[in-house]
PDB file of C-alpha atoms in Angstrom:
ATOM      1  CA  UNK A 766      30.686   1.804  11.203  1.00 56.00           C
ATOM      2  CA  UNK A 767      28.113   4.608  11.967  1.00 66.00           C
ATOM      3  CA  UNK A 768      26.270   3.630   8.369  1.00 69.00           C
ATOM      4  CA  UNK A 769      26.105   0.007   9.530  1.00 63.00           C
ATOM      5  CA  UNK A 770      24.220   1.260  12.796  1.00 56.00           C
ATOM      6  CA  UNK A 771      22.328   3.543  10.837  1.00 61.00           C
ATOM      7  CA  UNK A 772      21.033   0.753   8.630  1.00 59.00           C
ATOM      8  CA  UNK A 773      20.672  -2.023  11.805  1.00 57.00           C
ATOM      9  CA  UNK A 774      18.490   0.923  13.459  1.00 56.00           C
ATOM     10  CA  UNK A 775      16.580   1.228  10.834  1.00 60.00           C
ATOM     11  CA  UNK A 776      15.985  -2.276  10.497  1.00 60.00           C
ATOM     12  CA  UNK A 777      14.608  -2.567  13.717  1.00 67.00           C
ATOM     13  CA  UNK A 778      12.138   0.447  13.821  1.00 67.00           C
ATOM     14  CA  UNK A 779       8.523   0.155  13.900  1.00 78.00           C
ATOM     15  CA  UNK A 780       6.875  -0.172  10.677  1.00 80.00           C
ATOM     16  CA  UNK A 781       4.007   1.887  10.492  1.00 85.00           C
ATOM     17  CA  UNK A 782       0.347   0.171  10.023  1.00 92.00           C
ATOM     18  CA  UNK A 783      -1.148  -0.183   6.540  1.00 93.00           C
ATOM     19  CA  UNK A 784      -3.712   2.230   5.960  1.00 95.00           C
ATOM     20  CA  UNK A 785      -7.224   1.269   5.506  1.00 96.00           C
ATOM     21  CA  UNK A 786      -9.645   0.955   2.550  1.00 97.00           C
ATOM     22  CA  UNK A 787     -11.489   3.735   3.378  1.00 97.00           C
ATOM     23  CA  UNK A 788      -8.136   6.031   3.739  1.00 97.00           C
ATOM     24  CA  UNK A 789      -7.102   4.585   0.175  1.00 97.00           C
ATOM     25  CA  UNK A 790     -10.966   5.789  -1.184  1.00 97.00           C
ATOM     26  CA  UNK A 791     -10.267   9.118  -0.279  1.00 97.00           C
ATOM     27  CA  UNK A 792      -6.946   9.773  -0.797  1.00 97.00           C
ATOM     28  CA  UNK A 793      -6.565   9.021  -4.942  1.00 96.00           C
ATOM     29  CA  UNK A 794      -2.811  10.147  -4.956  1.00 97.00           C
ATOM     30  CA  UNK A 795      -1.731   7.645  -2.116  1.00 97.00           C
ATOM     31  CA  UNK A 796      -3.997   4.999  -3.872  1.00 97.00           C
ATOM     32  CA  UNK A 797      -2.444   5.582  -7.323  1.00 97.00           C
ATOM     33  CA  UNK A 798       1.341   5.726  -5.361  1.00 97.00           C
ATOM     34  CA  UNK A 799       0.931   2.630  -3.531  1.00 97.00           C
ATOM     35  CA  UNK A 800      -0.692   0.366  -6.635  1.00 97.00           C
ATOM     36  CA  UNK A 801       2.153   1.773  -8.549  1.00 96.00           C
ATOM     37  CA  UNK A 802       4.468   0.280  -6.255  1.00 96.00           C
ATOM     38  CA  UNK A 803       2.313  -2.929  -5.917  1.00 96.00           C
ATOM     39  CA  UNK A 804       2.021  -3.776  -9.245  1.00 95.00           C
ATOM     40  CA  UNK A 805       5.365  -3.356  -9.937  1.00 95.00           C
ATOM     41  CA  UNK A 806       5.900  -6.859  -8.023  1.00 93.00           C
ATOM     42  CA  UNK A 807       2.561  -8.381  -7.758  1.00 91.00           C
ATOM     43  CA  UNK A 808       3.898 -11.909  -6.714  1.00 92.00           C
ATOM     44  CA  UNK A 809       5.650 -10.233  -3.904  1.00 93.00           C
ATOM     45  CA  UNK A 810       2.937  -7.938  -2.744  1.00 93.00           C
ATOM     46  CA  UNK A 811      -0.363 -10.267  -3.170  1.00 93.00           C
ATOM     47  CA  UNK A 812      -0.142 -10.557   0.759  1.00 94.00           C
ATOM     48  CA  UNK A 813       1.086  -6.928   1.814  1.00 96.00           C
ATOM     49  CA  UNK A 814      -1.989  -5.340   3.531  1.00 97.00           C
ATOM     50  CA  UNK A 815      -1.096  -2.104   2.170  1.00 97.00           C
ATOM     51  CA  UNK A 816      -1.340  -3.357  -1.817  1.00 97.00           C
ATOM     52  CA  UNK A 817      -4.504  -5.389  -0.745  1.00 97.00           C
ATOM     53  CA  UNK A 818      -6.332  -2.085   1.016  1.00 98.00           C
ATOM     54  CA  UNK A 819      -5.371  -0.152  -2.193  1.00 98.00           C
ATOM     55  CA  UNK A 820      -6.404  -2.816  -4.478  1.00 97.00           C
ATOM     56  CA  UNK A 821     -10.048  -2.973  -2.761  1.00 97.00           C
ATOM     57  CA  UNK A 822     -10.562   0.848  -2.403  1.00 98.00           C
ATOM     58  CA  UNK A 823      -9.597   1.063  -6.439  1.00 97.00           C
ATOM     59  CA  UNK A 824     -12.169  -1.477  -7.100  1.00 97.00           C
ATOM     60  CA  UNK A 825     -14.609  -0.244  -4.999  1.00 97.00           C
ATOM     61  CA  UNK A 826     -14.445   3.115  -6.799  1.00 97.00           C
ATOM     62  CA  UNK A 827     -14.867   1.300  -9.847  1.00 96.00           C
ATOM     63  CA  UNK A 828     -18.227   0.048  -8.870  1.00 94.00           C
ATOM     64  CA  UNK A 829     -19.281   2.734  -7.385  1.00 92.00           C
ATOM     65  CA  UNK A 830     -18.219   4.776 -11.088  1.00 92.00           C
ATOM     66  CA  UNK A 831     -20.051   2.024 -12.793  1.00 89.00           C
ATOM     67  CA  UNK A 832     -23.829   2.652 -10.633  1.00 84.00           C
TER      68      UNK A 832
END
């Protein structure tokens, strides 16, 4: 019973906000962590804020590599 409370707790806890572009710019480790994750199910993921501010900061970098 106590794992099934554990897990319905869980469940209900706060989830916390998904970081911003400019977090994802200068943090390369969480960047490279969370696209990992992301493009592991794109479809799923296309709308996840977190995946999208990751995506943006990645290509961002890129254009700023390319000038």
């Amino acid at each position: 019973m106590t794992p099934l409370l554990a897990a319905a707790l869980a469940a209900c806890a706060p989830q916390p906000a998904p970081r911003p572009v400019i977090d994802f710019m200068d943090d390369g480790l969480a960047r490279e962590g969370v696209l990992i994750r992301c493009n592991e199910s794109r479809e799923e993921t296309v709308t996840d804020l977190e995946c999208v501010n990751a995506r943006r900061a990645g290509a961002a970098l890129a254009l700023e590599a390319d000038h």
